[in-house]
Coordinates of C-alpha atoms (C1' of nucleotides) in Angstrom, one line a residue:
Chain B
M629 CA -4.2 -36.9 -1.9
G630 CA -0.7 -36.0 -0.9
R631 CA 0.7 -33.5 1.7
R632 CA 3.7 -31.4 1.4
P633 CA 6.0 -30.9 4.4
P634 CA 6.0 -27.4 6.0
C635 CA 8.6 -25.1 4.7
C636 CA 10.2 -24.7 8.1
D637 CA 9.8 -25.1 11.8
K638 CA 8.5 -21.7 12.7
S639 CA 9.3 -22.1 16.4
H640 CA 13.0 -22.7 15.8
V641 CA 13.9 -20.2 13.0
K642 CA 15.6 -17.0 13.7
K643 CA 13.7 -13.7 13.5
G644 CA 14.7 -10.1 13.6
P645 CA 17.4 -8.1 11.9
W646 CA 19.6 -9.8 9.4
T647 CA 23.4 -9.9 9.9
A648 CA 26.0 -9.2 7.2
E649 CA 26.9 -12.8 7.3
E650 CA 23.3 -13.9 6.6
D651 CA 23.1 -11.4 3.8
A652 CA 26.2 -12.8 2.3
K653 CA 24.8 -16.3 2.4
I654 CA 21.7 -15.3 0.6
L655 CA 23.7 -13.4 -2.0
A656 CA 26.1 -16.3 -2.5
Y657 CA 23.2 -18.7 -2.9
V658 CA 21.3 -16.6 -5.4
A659 CA 24.5 -16.0 -7.4
N660 CA 25.1 -19.7 -7.6
H661 CA 21.6 -21.0 -8.0
G662 CA 19.4 -18.2 -9.0
I663 CA 16.0 -17.5 -7.6
G664 CA 13.9 -20.7 -7.3
N665 CA 12.0 -22.3 -4.5
W666 CA 12.5 -20.0 -1.5
T667 CA 11.5 -22.8 0.9
L668 CA 14.7 -24.6 0.0
V669 CA 17.0 -21.6 0.3
P670 CA 17.5 -21.6 4.1
Q671 CA 18.6 -25.2 4.1
K672 CA 20.8 -24.9 1.0
A673 CA 22.3 -21.6 2.0
G674 CA 22.9 -22.7 5.6
L675 CA 20.5 -20.2 7.2
N676 CA 18.3 -20.7 10.2
R677 CA 15.6 -18.6 8.7
C678 CA 12.1 -19.2 7.3
G679 CA 12.1 -19.2 3.5
K680 CA 9.5 -16.5 3.5
S681 CA 11.9 -14.3 5.5
C682 CA 14.7 -15.0 3.0
R683 CA 12.5 -14.0 0.1
L684 CA 11.5 -10.8 1.8
R685 CA 15.1 -10.0 2.6
W686 CA 16.1 -10.5 -1.0
T687 CA 13.2 -8.7 -2.6
N688 CA 13.2 -5.7 -0.2
Y689 CA 16.9 -5.2 0.4
L690 CA 19.4 -7.5 -1.3
R691 CA 18.3 -7.4 -4.9
P692 CA 21.0 -5.8 -7.0
D693 CA 18.6 -3.6 -9.0
L694 CA 17.3 -1.8 -5.9
K695 CA 18.0 1.8 -5.2
H696 CA 19.0 2.6 -1.6
D697 CA 19.1 6.4 -1.9
S698 CA 16.2 8.7 -1.0
F699 CA 13.2 9.2 -3.1
T700 CA 13.4 11.9 -5.8
L701 CA 10.8 14.5 -6.4
H702 CA 9.9 12.7 -9.6
E703 CA 9.3 9.5 -7.7
E704 CA 7.2 11.2 -5.1
E705 CA 5.1 12.8 -7.9
L706 CA 4.5 9.4 -9.4
I707 CA 3.6 7.9 -6.1
L708 CA 1.2 10.7 -5.4
R709 CA -0.5 10.4 -8.8
Y710 CA -0.8 6.7 -8.8
H711 CA -2.1 6.6 -5.2
Q712 CA -4.7 9.2 -6.1
A713 CA -5.7 7.0 -9.1
I714 CA -5.6 3.5 -7.7
G715 CA -5.2 3.8 -3.9
S716 CA -2.8 1.8 -1.8
R717 CA -1.9 -0.9 -4.4
W718 CA 1.8 -0.6 -3.5
S719 CA 3.0 -3.3 -5.7
L720 CA 1.5 -1.8 -8.8
I721 CA 2.8 1.6 -7.9
A722 CA 6.3 0.2 -7.2
K723 CA 6.3 -1.4 -10.6
Q724 CA 6.3 2.2 -12.1
L725 CA 9.4 3.1 -10.0
P726 CA 12.4 1.1 -11.1
G727 CA 14.6 0.1 -8.2
R728 CA 11.9 0.6 -5.6
T729 CA 9.9 -2.1 -3.8
D730 CA 6.4 -2.0 -2.6
N731 CA 7.7 -1.9 0.9
D732 CA 9.8 1.2 0.0
V733 CA 6.9 2.9 -1.5
K734 CA 4.6 2.0 1.3
N735 CA 7.0 3.2 4.0
H736 CA 7.7 6.4 2.1
W737 CA 4.0 7.1 1.8
N738 CA 3.3 6.4 5.4
T739 CA 6.2 8.3 6.9
K740 CA 6.5 11.2 4.5
L741 CA 3.9 11.8 1.8
K742 CA 0.8 11.2 3.9
K743 CA 2.0 13.7 6.5
K744 CA 2.9 16.3 3.9
L745 CA -0.5 16.0 2.4
S746 CA -2.2 16.4 5.8
K747 CA -0.1 19.5 6.5
M748 CA -1.3 20.9 3.2
G749 CA -4.8 20.4 4.4
I750 CA -5.4 17.5 2.0
D751 CA -6.9 14.2 3.0
P752 CA -4.3 11.6 2.0
I753 CA -7.0 9.0 1.4
T754 CA -9.2 11.0 -1.0
H755 CA -6.6 13.6 -2.1
K756 CA -9.3 16.1 -1.4
P757 CA -9.1 19.3 0.7
F758 CA -10.4 18.6 4.2
G759 CA -12.9 21.4 4.0
Q760 CA -14.4 20.1 0.8
L761 CA -14.5 16.6 2.3
L762 CA -16.5 17.8 5.3
S763 CA -19.0 19.5 3.1
D764 CA -19.3 16.4 1.0
Y765 CA -19.9 14.3 4.1
G766 CA -22.6 16.8 4.9
N767 CA -24.2 16.1 1.5
I768 CA -24.0 12.4 2.1
N769 CA -26.4 12.7 5.0
D770 CA -29.0 14.2 2.7
I771 CA -28.8 11.3 0.2
I772 CA -28.4 8.2 2.3
P773 CA -29.7 5.7 1.8
Q774 CA -31.4 6.3 -1.6
N775 CA -28.2 6.9 -3.5
T776 CA -25.8 4.1 -4.0
R777 CA -22.3 4.1 -5.5
P778 CA -19.8 1.5 -6.3
S779 CA -16.2 1.7 -5.5
D780 CA -13.2 -0.1 -4.2
Q781 CA -13.7 -0.8 -0.5
R782 CA -10.4 -2.5 0.0
H783 CA -8.1 0.4 -0.7
H784 CA -9.6 3.1 1.4
E785 CA -10.3 3.7 5.0
P786 CA -13.3 1.9 6.4
M787 CA -16.3 4.0 6.9
D788 CA -17.3 5.1 10.4
F789 CA -20.7 3.6 11.0
S790 CA -20.9 4.8 14.6
Q791 CA -23.4 7.5 13.8
A792 CA -25.5 5.3 11.5
D793 CA -25.7 2.4 13.8
S794 CA -28.5 3.7 15.9
S795 CA -30.8 3.8 12.9
L796 CA -29.6 0.4 11.7
T797 CA -30.5 -1.4 14.9
M798 CA -34.1 -0.9 14.1
M799 CA -33.9 -2.8 10.9
D800 CA -34.0 -6.5 10.2
P801 CA -30.8 -8.1 9.1
L802 CA -31.4 -7.9 5.4
Q803 CA -32.4 -4.2 5.6
E804 CA -29.5 -3.5 7.8
Q805 CA -27.1 -5.2 5.3
Q806 CA -28.5 -3.2 2.5
A807 CA -28.3 0.1 4.5
R808 CA -24.7 -0.6 5.3
M809 CA -24.0 -1.2 1.6
N810 CA -25.6 2.0 0.8
L811 CA -23.5 3.8 3.4
I812 CA -20.4 2.3 2.0
T813 CA -21.2 3.1 -1.5
A814 CA -22.2 6.7 -0.6
H815 CA -18.8 7.0 1.1
F816 CA -17.0 6.1 -2.0
Q817 CA -19.1 8.4 -4.0
V818 CA -17.3 11.2 -2.2
I819 CA -13.9 9.5 -2.9
N820 CA -14.6 9.2 -6.6
E821 CA -16.0 12.7 -6.9
A822 CA -12.9 13.9 -5.1
A823 CA -10.8 12.2 -7.8
S824 CA -13.0 13.4 -10.6
S825 CA -12.9 16.9 -9.3
S826 CA -9.3 17.0 -10.5
T827 CA -10.4 16.7 -14.1
S828 CA -9.9 19.5 -16.5
S829 CA -10.2 20.0 -20.2
P830 CA -8.7 17.2 -22.3
E831 CA -6.0 19.5 -23.7
S832 CA -4.7 20.9 -20.5
K833 CA -1.6 19.6 -18.9
V834 CA -1.8 18.4 -15.3
Q835 CA 0.1 20.7 -13.0
V836 CA 2.2 19.4 -10.2
N837 CA 0.1 21.2 -7.6
L838 CA -2.7 19.0 -6.4
P839 CA -6.1 19.2 -8.0
S840 CA -8.5 21.6 -6.3
S841 CA -5.8 22.7 -4.0
P842 CA -4.5 26.1 -3.3
F843 CA -1.2 24.6 -2.4
V844 CA 1.7 23.9 -4.7
W845 CA 2.6 20.3 -4.1
S846 CA 6.2 20.7 -5.3
D847 CA 6.8 23.1 -2.5
Y848 CA 6.3 20.3 -0.1
L849 CA 8.1 17.5 -1.8
V850 CA 11.6 16.4 -0.9
G851 CA 12.5 19.7 0.8
D852 CA 16.1 19.8 -0.2
Q853 CA 15.2 19.2 -3.9
E854 CA 13.0 22.1 -4.3
Q855 CA 15.2 23.7 -6.9
E856 CA 15.5 20.4 -8.7
C857 CA 11.7 20.4 -8.8
T858 CA 11.5 23.8 -10.3
N859 CA 14.1 22.8 -12.9
E860 CA 12.4 19.6 -13.8
L861 CA 9.2 21.4 -14.2
D862 CA 10.7 24.1 -16.3
S863 CA 12.5 21.6 -18.5
G864 CA 9.6 19.3 -18.8
I865 CA 11.4 16.4 -17.3
L866 CA 8.4 15.4 -15.3
P867 CA 6.2 13.3 -17.4
T868 CA 3.4 15.7 -17.8
G869 CA 2.3 14.0 -20.9
E870 CA 1.9 10.8 -19.0
Y871 CA 0.1 12.7 -16.3
T872 CA -2.1 14.2 -18.9
S873 CA -3.4 10.8 -19.9
T874 CA -3.6 9.4 -16.3
C875 CA -4.5 12.5 -14.3
N876 CA -6.4 14.5 -16.8
G877 CA -9.4 13.1 -15.1
L878 CA -7.2 10.2 -14.4
G879 CA -9.6 8.7 -16.9
L880 CA -12.1 9.5 -14.3
D881 CA -14.5 11.4 -16.4
H882 CA -15.1 8.1 -18.1
K883 CA -15.0 6.3 -14.8
K884 CA -17.4 8.7 -13.2
K885 CA -19.9 8.3 -16.0
S886 CA -19.6 4.5 -15.6
L887 CA -20.1 4.8 -11.9
D888 CA -23.1 7.0 -12.4
D889 CA -24.5 4.5 -14.8
A890 CA -23.9 1.7 -12.5
T891 CA -25.5 3.4 -9.6
S892 CA -28.5 4.3 -11.6
T893 CA -29.3 0.6 -11.7
T894 CA -30.2 -0.3 -8.2
S895 CA -30.1 -4.0 -9.0
A896 CA -26.4 -3.8 -9.8
S897 CA -24.6 -5.5 -6.9
F898 CA -21.9 -4.0 -4.9
V899 CA -19.5 -6.7 -5.9
E900 CA -20.2 -6.3 -9.6
S901 CA -19.6 -2.6 -9.2
I902 CA -16.2 -3.2 -7.7
L903 CA -15.3 -5.6 -10.5
N904 CA -16.5 -3.0 -13.0
Q905 CA -14.2 -0.4 -11.4
D906 CA -11.3 -2.8 -11.6
R907 CA -12.0 -3.3 -15.3
E908 CA -12.2 0.4 -15.8
M909 CA -8.9 0.8 -14.0
Q910 CA -7.4 -1.8 -16.3
F911 CA -8.7 0.2 -19.2
D912 CA -7.4 3.5 -17.9
Y913 CA -4.1 2.2 -16.8
P914 CA -3.0 -0.7 -18.9
Q915 CA 0.6 0.0 -18.1
L916 CA 0.0 -0.7 -14.5
L917 CA -1.2 -4.2 -15.2
D918 CA 1.5 -4.9 -17.7
G919 CA 3.4 -7.9 -16.5
Y920 CA 0.6 -9.4 -14.5
S921 CA 0.3 -12.0 -17.2
E922 CA 3.9 -12.9 -16.7
Y923 CA 3.3 -14.3 -13.3
Chain I
dA402 C1' 23.8 14.5 30.1
dA403 C1' 19.3 12.2 30.4
dG404 C1' 15.3 10.7 28.8
dG405 C1' 11.0 11.3 26.4
dA406 C1' 9.0 12.1 21.8
dC407 C1' 9.2 11.4 17.2
dA408 C1' 10.7 9.6 12.6
dC409 C1' 12.2 6.1 9.9
dC410 C1' 12.2 1.6 7.9
dA411 C1' 13.3 -3.4 8.1
dA412 C1' 10.8 -7.2 9.3
dC413 C1' 6.9 -9.6 10.6
dC414 C1' 1.8 -10.8 10.4
dG415 C1' -2.2 -12.3 8.3
dC416 C1' -4.9 -12.8 4.3
dT417 C1' -5.7 -14.3 -0.6
dG418 C1' -5.4 -16.9 -4.9
dG419 C1' -3.1 -20.3 -7.3
dA420 C1' -0.3 -24.4 -7.2
dT421 C1' 0.5 -28.9 -5.6
dA422 C1' 0.4 -33.6 -3.7
Chain U
dT27 C1' -11.6 -33.4 -5.1
dT28 C1' -9.6 -31.6 -1.3
dA29 C1' -6.4 -30.1 2.1
dT30 C1' -2.4 -27.8 2.4
dC31 C1' 1.4 -25.0 0.9
dC32 C1' 3.6 -21.1 -1.3
dA33 C1' 4.2 -16.6 -3.2
dG34 C1' 2.6 -12.1 -3.3
dC35 C1' 0.4 -8.5 -1.1
dG36 C1' -1.0 -4.7 2.2
dG37 C1' -1.1 -3.6 7.0
dT38 C1' 1.3 -3.3 11.3
dT39 C1' 5.0 -3.6 14.6
dG40 C1' 9.2 -2.9 16.9
dG41 C1' 14.1 -1.6 17.0
dT42 C1' 17.1 2.2 16.3
dG43 C1' 18.6 6.8 15.5
dT44 C1' 17.7 11.7 16.0
dC45 C1' 15.7 15.7 17.9
dC46 C1' 14.0 18.4 21.6
dT47 C1' 13.3 19.8 26.3

DNA sequence: AAGGACACCAACCGCTGGATA
DNA sequence: TTATCCAGCGGTTGGTGTCCT
Protein backbone atom coordinates (compact mmCIF):
# COMPACT_ATOMS: atom_id res chain seq x y z
CA MET A 1 0.00 0.00 0.00
CA GLY A 2 1.71 3.16 -1.16
CA ARG A 3 1.45 6.74 -0.08
CA ARG A 4 1.58 9.83 -2.22
CA PRO A 5 3.42 12.90 -1.03
CA PRO A 6 1.36 15.97 -0.04
CA CYS A 7 0.77 18.41 -2.85
CA CYS A 8 2.46 21.24 -0.97
CA ASP A 9 3.64 22.43 2.41
CA LYS A 10 0.56 24.35 3.51
CA SER A 11 2.46 26.30 6.11
CA HIS A 12 4.91 27.78 3.64
CA VAL A 13 2.78 28.58 0.62
CA LYS A 14 1.63 32.09 -0.12
CA LYS A 15 -1.98 33.01 0.46
CA GLY A 16 -4.06 36.02 -0.38
CA PRO A 17 -4.49 38.11 -3.51
CA TRP A 18 -2.67 37.15 -6.65
CA THR A 19 -0.23 39.49 -8.30
CA ALA A 20 -0.02 40.18 -12.03
CA GLU A 21 3.30 38.39 -12.05
CA GLU A 22 1.80 35.26 -10.55
CA ASP A 23 -1.07 35.40 -13.00
CA ALA A 24 1.40 35.64 -15.84
CA LYS A 25 3.20 32.55 -14.61
CA ILE A 26 -0.01 30.55 -14.52
CA LEU A 27 -1.01 31.76 -17.96
CA ALA A 28 2.40 30.98 -19.39
CA TYR A 29 2.43 27.54 -17.84
CA VAL A 30 -1.03 26.64 -19.12
CA ALA A 31 -0.21 28.00 -22.55
CA ASN A 32 2.86 25.77 -22.74
CA HIS A 33 1.67 22.66 -20.95
CA GLY A 34 -2.08 22.80 -20.83
CA ILE A 35 -4.17 21.84 -17.85
CA GLY A 36 -3.03 18.68 -16.15
CA ASN A 37 -2.05 17.86 -12.61
CA TRP A 38 -2.51 21.06 -10.65
CA THR A 39 -0.35 19.84 -7.82
CA LEU A 40 2.64 20.05 -10.13
CA VAL A 41 1.81 23.51 -11.44
CA PRO A 42 3.27 25.60 -8.59
CA GLN A 43 6.61 23.85 -8.83
CA LYS A 44 6.79 23.85 -12.62
CA ALA A 45 5.49 27.39 -12.97
CA GLY A 46 7.73 28.74 -10.25
CA LEU A 47 4.97 29.73 -7.87
CA ASN A 48 4.94 29.57 -4.10
CA ARG A 49 1.28 28.65 -4.05
CA CYS A 50 -0.77 25.57 -3.29
CA GLY A 51 -1.91 23.69 -6.38
CA LYS A 52 -5.47 24.04 -5.26
CA SER A 53 -5.06 27.78 -5.09
CA CYS A 54 -3.61 27.78 -8.62
CA ARG A 55 -6.52 25.75 -9.91
CA LEU A 56 -9.03 28.15 -8.34
CA ARG A 57 -7.22 31.18 -9.72
CA TRP A 58 -7.33 29.66 -13.19
CA THR A 59 -10.92 28.42 -13.10
CA ASN A 60 -12.36 31.50 -11.45
CA TYR A 61 -10.37 34.27 -13.06
CA LEU A 62 -7.73 33.46 -15.66
CA ARG A 63 -9.57 31.11 -17.99
CA PRO A 64 -9.75 32.83 -21.38
CA ASP A 65 -13.38 31.92 -21.93
CA LEU A 66 -14.56 33.77 -18.85
CA LYS A 67 -16.66 36.89 -18.99
CA HIS A 68 -15.60 39.68 -16.67
CA ASP A 69 -18.44 42.08 -17.36
CA SER A 70 -21.57 42.40 -15.28
CA PHE A 71 -24.43 39.95 -15.46
CA THR A 72 -27.09 40.56 -18.05
CA LEU A 73 -30.78 40.44 -17.42
CA HIS A 74 -30.95 37.20 -19.36
CA GLU A 75 -28.32 35.64 -17.14
CA GLU A 76 -30.10 36.81 -14.01
CA GLU A 77 -33.32 35.30 -15.26
CA LEU A 78 -31.59 31.99 -15.86
CA ILE A 79 -30.02 32.01 -12.42
CA LEU A 80 -33.34 32.78 -10.85
CA ARG A 81 -35.16 30.05 -12.69
CA TYR A 82 -32.57 27.39 -12.14
CA HIS A 83 -32.21 28.31 -8.50
CA GLN A 84 -35.93 28.01 -8.07
CA ALA A 85 -35.80 24.61 -9.71
CA ILE A 86 -32.69 23.04 -8.23
CA GLY A 87 -31.53 25.25 -5.39
CA SER A 88 -27.96 26.32 -4.78
CA ARG A 89 -26.25 23.90 -7.12
CA TRP A 90 -24.05 26.64 -8.44
CA SER A 91 -21.89 24.51 -10.66
CA LEU A 92 -24.92 23.17 -12.50
CA ILE A 93 -26.38 26.64 -12.86
CA ALA A 94 -23.05 28.03 -14.04
CA LYS A 95 -22.89 25.41 -16.77
CA GLN A 96 -25.96 27.03 -18.29
CA LEU A 97 -24.22 30.42 -18.35
CA PRO A 98 -21.27 30.39 -20.75
CA GLY A 99 -18.34 32.34 -19.43
CA ARG A 100 -19.54 32.32 -15.84
CA THR A 101 -18.13 30.27 -12.99
CA ASP A 102 -19.95 28.77 -10.08
CA ASN A 103 -18.18 31.35 -7.91
CA ASP A 104 -19.49 34.16 -10.12
CA VAL A 105 -23.02 32.88 -9.96
CA LYS A 106 -22.86 32.25 -6.26
CA ASN A 107 -21.48 35.71 -5.53
CA HIS A 108 -24.02 37.39 -7.76
CA TRP A 109 -26.82 35.51 -6.11
CA ASN A 110 -25.62 36.31 -2.60
CA THR A 111 -24.89 39.98 -3.23
CA LYS A 112 -27.61 40.97 -5.66
CA LEU A 113 -30.39 38.58 -6.51
CA LYS A 114 -31.12 37.36 -3.01
CA LYS A 115 -31.51 40.91 -1.76
CA LYS A 116 -33.66 41.89 -4.70
CA LEU A 117 -35.99 39.00 -4.03
CA SER A 118 -36.21 39.89 -0.37
CA LYS A 119 -37.05 43.48 -1.24
CA MET A 120 -39.81 42.16 -3.45
CA GLY A 121 -41.23 40.30 -0.47
CA ILE A 122 -40.16 36.94 -1.80
CA ASP A 123 -38.26 34.37 0.17
CA PRO A 124 -35.06 33.71 -1.81
CA ILE A 125 -34.92 30.14 -0.57
CA THR A 126 -38.39 29.01 -1.50
CA HIS A 127 -39.13 31.72 -4.09
CA LYS A 128 -42.42 32.12 -2.34
CA PRO A 129 -43.96 35.35 -1.02
CA PHE A 130 -43.22 35.76 2.67
CA GLY A 131 -46.89 36.07 3.53
CA GLN A 132 -47.74 32.79 1.88
CA LEU A 133 -44.74 31.18 3.51
CA LEU A 134 -45.93 32.22 6.96
CA SER A 135 -49.38 30.84 6.36
CA ASP A 136 -47.86 27.60 5.11
CA TYR A 137 -45.77 27.31 8.24
CA GLY A 138 -48.94 27.75 10.19
CA ASN A 139 -50.39 24.83 8.32
CA ILE A 140 -47.37 22.73 9.09
CA ASN A 141 -48.10 22.96 12.79
CA ASP A 142 -51.42 21.27 12.11
CA ILE A 143 -49.99 18.31 10.27
CA ILE A 144 -46.75 17.53 12.08
CA PRO A 145 -45.76 14.85 12.62
CA GLN A 146 -48.26 12.70 10.73
CA ASN A 147 -47.41 14.00 7.32
CA THR A 148 -44.00 13.33 5.86
CA ARG A 149 -42.47 14.66 2.71
CA PRO A 150 -39.22 14.04 0.98
CA SER A 151 -36.99 16.68 -0.40
CA ASP A 152 -33.44 17.85 -0.81
CA GLN A 153 -32.14 18.84 2.56
CA ARG A 154 -28.76 19.89 1.34
CA HIS A 155 -29.77 22.83 -0.76
CA HIS A 156 -32.10 24.68 1.51
CA GLU A 157 -31.87 26.40 4.83
CA PRO A 158 -31.83 24.11 7.81
CA MET A 159 -35.06 24.04 9.70
CA ASP A 160 -35.37 25.81 12.99
CA PHE A 161 -36.08 23.15 15.55
CA SER A 162 -36.09 25.48 18.49
CA GLN A 163 -39.83 25.39 18.94
CA ALA A 164 -40.09 21.68 18.38
CA ASP A 165 -37.33 20.68 20.73
CA SER A 166 -39.39 20.96 23.89
CA SER A 167 -41.68 18.18 22.72
CA LEU A 168 -38.82 16.15 21.32
CA THR A 169 -37.05 15.96 24.63
CA MET A 170 -39.81 13.77 25.99
CA MET A 171 -39.20 11.11 23.36
CA ASP A 172 -36.79 8.25 23.26
CA PRO A 173 -33.94 8.62 20.74
CA LEU A 174 -35.63 6.64 18.00
CA GLN A 175 -38.88 8.50 18.36
CA GLU A 176 -37.00 11.77 18.44
CA GLN A 177 -35.10 10.92 15.28
CA GLN A 178 -38.32 10.02 13.51
CA ALA A 179 -39.99 13.19 14.71
CA ARG A 180 -37.09 15.29 13.46
CA MET A 181 -37.28 13.58 10.10
CA ASN A 182 -40.96 14.36 9.98
CA LEU A 183 -40.26 17.98 10.77
CA ILE A 184 -37.65 18.20 8.05
CA THR A 185 -39.84 16.59 5.46
CA ALA A 186 -42.77 18.75 6.39
CA HIS A 187 -40.52 21.76 6.00
CA PHE A 188 -39.68 20.73 2.47
CA GLN A 189 -43.28 20.11 1.68
CA VAL A 190 -43.68 23.85 1.94
CA ILE A 191 -40.71 24.41 -0.31
CA ASN A 192 -41.96 22.04 -2.96
CA GLU A 193 -45.45 23.37 -2.83
CA ALA A 194 -44.00 26.81 -3.23
CA ALA A 195 -42.33 25.68 -6.40
CA SER A 196 -45.36 23.81 -7.65
CA SER A 197 -47.55 26.82 -6.97
CA SER A 198 -45.80 28.38 -9.93
CA THR A 199 -47.38 25.88 -12.25
CA SER A 200 -49.90 26.85 -14.85
CA SER A 201 -51.51 25.26 -17.82
CA PRO A 202 -49.13 23.34 -20.05
CA GLU A 203 -49.68 25.69 -22.95
CA SER A 204 -49.01 28.92 -21.13
CA LYS A 205 -45.69 30.66 -21.44
CA VAL A 206 -43.83 31.44 -18.27
CA GLN A 207 -43.72 35.13 -17.63
CA VAL A 208 -40.66 36.84 -16.25
CA ASN A 209 -42.53 38.01 -13.20
CA LEU A 210 -42.18 35.53 -10.41
CA PRO A 211 -44.84 32.95 -9.88
CA SER A 212 -47.52 33.88 -7.41
CA SER A 213 -45.97 37.28 -7.07
CA PRO A 214 -47.63 40.63 -7.55
CA PHE A 215 -44.22 42.00 -8.55
CA VAL A 216 -42.65 42.11 -11.94
CA TRP A 217 -39.25 40.57 -11.59
CA SER A 218 -37.79 42.32 -14.57
CA ASP A 219 -38.43 45.64 -12.83
CA TYR A 220 -35.83 44.66 -10.29
CA LEU A 221 -33.21 42.99 -12.44
CA VAL A 222 -30.08 44.82 -13.47
CA GLY A 223 -31.51 48.27 -12.93
CA ASP A 224 -29.69 49.96 -15.78
CA GLN A 225 -30.89 47.33 -18.21
CA GLU A 226 -34.56 47.74 -17.65
CA GLN A 227 -35.16 48.87 -21.18
CA GLU A 228 -33.12 46.00 -22.48
CA CYS A 229 -35.33 43.73 -20.47
CA THR A 230 -38.44 45.13 -22.02
CA ASN A 231 -36.96 44.85 -25.45
CA GLU A 232 -35.87 41.30 -24.90
CA LEU A 233 -39.26 40.33 -23.69
CA ASP A 234 -40.98 42.03 -26.57
CA SER A 235 -38.71 40.44 -29.09
CA GLY A 236 -38.82 37.04 -27.48
CA ILE A 237 -35.08 36.87 -26.96
CA LEU A 238 -35.57 35.44 -23.54
CA PRO A 239 -35.92 31.71 -23.83
CA THR A 240 -39.52 31.53 -22.88
CA GLY A 241 -39.84 28.23 -24.66
CA GLU A 242 -37.13 26.81 -22.50
CA TYR A 243 -38.77 28.32 -19.47
CA THR A 244 -41.99 26.77 -20.54
CA SER A 245 -40.47 23.36 -20.32
CA THR A 246 -38.54 24.01 -17.16
CA CYS A 247 -40.74 26.44 -15.33
CA ASN A 248 -44.11 25.47 -16.46
CA GLY A 249 -44.42 23.60 -13.32
CA LEU A 250 -40.66 23.26 -13.63
CA GLY A 251 -41.70 19.73 -14.26
CA LEU A 252 -43.02 20.04 -10.77
CA ASP A 253 -46.51 18.89 -11.41
CA HIS A 254 -44.92 15.59 -12.14
CA LYS A 255 -42.55 16.02 -9.25
CA LYS A 256 -45.26 16.95 -6.81
CA LYS A 257 -47.25 13.88 -7.73
CA SER A 258 -44.20 11.74 -7.19
CA LEU A 259 -43.56 13.37 -3.89
CA ASP A 260 -47.11 12.83 -2.83
CA ASP A 261 -46.83 9.23 -3.84
CA ALA A 262 -43.66 8.84 -1.91
CA THR A 263 -45.06 10.42 1.20
CA SER A 264 -48.10 8.26 1.10
CA THR A 265 -45.83 5.34 1.79
CA THR A 266 -44.65 5.84 5.31
CA SER A 267 -42.10 3.10 4.93
CA ALA A 268 -40.23 5.04 2.25
CA SER A 269 -37.03 6.31 3.82
CA PHE A 270 -35.98 9.89 3.80
CA VAL A 271 -32.78 9.03 1.95
CA GLU A 272 -34.67 7.11 -0.71
CA SER A 273 -36.94 10.08 -1.14
CA ILE A 274 -34.01 12.39 -1.69
CA LEU A 275 -32.58 10.01 -4.25
CA ASN A 276 -35.94 9.86 -5.95
CA GLN A 277 -36.04 13.60 -6.18
CA ASP A 278 -32.59 13.71 -7.70
CA ARG A 279 -33.70 11.19 -10.29
CA GLU A 280 -36.74 13.29 -11.00
CA MET A 281 -34.57 16.34 -11.38
CA GLN A 282 -32.42 14.43 -13.84
CA PHE A 283 -35.57 13.52 -15.72
CA ASP A 284 -36.87 17.08 -15.69
CA TYR A 285 -33.56 18.77 -16.46
CA PRO A 286 -31.41 16.42 -18.49
CA GLN A 287 -29.56 19.40 -19.93
CA LEU A 288 -28.33 20.31 -16.49
CA LEU A 289 -26.65 17.00 -16.10
CA ASP A 290 -25.23 16.85 -19.57
CA GLY A 291 -21.51 16.58 -19.35
CA TYR A 292 -21.43 14.94 -15.99
CA SER A 293 -20.52 11.74 -17.71
CA GLU A 294 -17.56 13.51 -19.22
CA TYR A 295 -15.87 13.87 -15.88
C1' DA B 1 -12.05 65.34 5.70
C1' DA B 2 -12.93 61.39 8.66
C1' DG B 3 -14.68 57.23 9.64
C1' DG B 4 -18.39 54.02 9.94
C1' DA B 5 -21.58 51.15 7.18
C1' DC B 6 -22.30 48.68 3.34
C1' DA B 7 -21.46 46.18 -1.13
C1' DC B 8 -18.73 43.47 -3.85
C1' DC B 9 -15.97 39.57 -4.99
C1' DA B 10 -11.54 37.01 -4.86
C1' DA B 11 -9.85 33.64 -2.17
C1' DC B 12 -10.02 30.36 1.34
C1' DC B 13 -12.19 26.54 4.11
C1' DG B 14 -14.08 22.20 4.76
C1' DC B 15 -16.52 18.43 2.96
C1' DT B 16 -17.31 14.60 -0.44
C1' DG B 17 -16.54 11.04 -3.90
C1' DG B 18 -13.39 9.03 -6.86
C1' DA B 19 -8.60 7.95 -7.83
C1' DT B 20 -4.29 6.24 -6.49
C1' DA B 21 -0.30 4.03 -4.38
C1' DT C 1 -8.01 -3.59 1.05
C1' DT C 2 -6.98 0.62 2.97
C1' DA C 3 -5.21 5.08 3.85
C1' DT C 4 -4.46 9.07 1.65
C1' DC C 5 -4.63 12.44 -1.99
C1' DC C 6 -6.95 15.24 -5.47
C1' DA C 7 -10.55 17.68 -7.89
C1' DG C 8 -14.84 19.62 -7.48
C1' DC C 9 -18.19 21.74 -4.91
C1' DG C 10 -20.88 25.01 -1.78
C1' DG C 11 -20.31 27.96 2.19
C1' DT C 12 -17.80 31.55 4.35
C1' DT C 13 -14.39 35.09 5.14
C1' DG C 14 -11.72 39.13 4.60
C1' DG C 15 -9.79 42.90 1.81
C1' DT C 16 -11.00 46.77 -0.83
C1' DG C 17 -13.77 50.31 -2.77
C1' DT C 18 -17.84 53.26 -2.40
C1' DC C 19 -21.41 55.65 -0.14
C1' DC C 20 -23.32 58.14 3.61
C1' DT C 21 -23.37 60.94 7.71
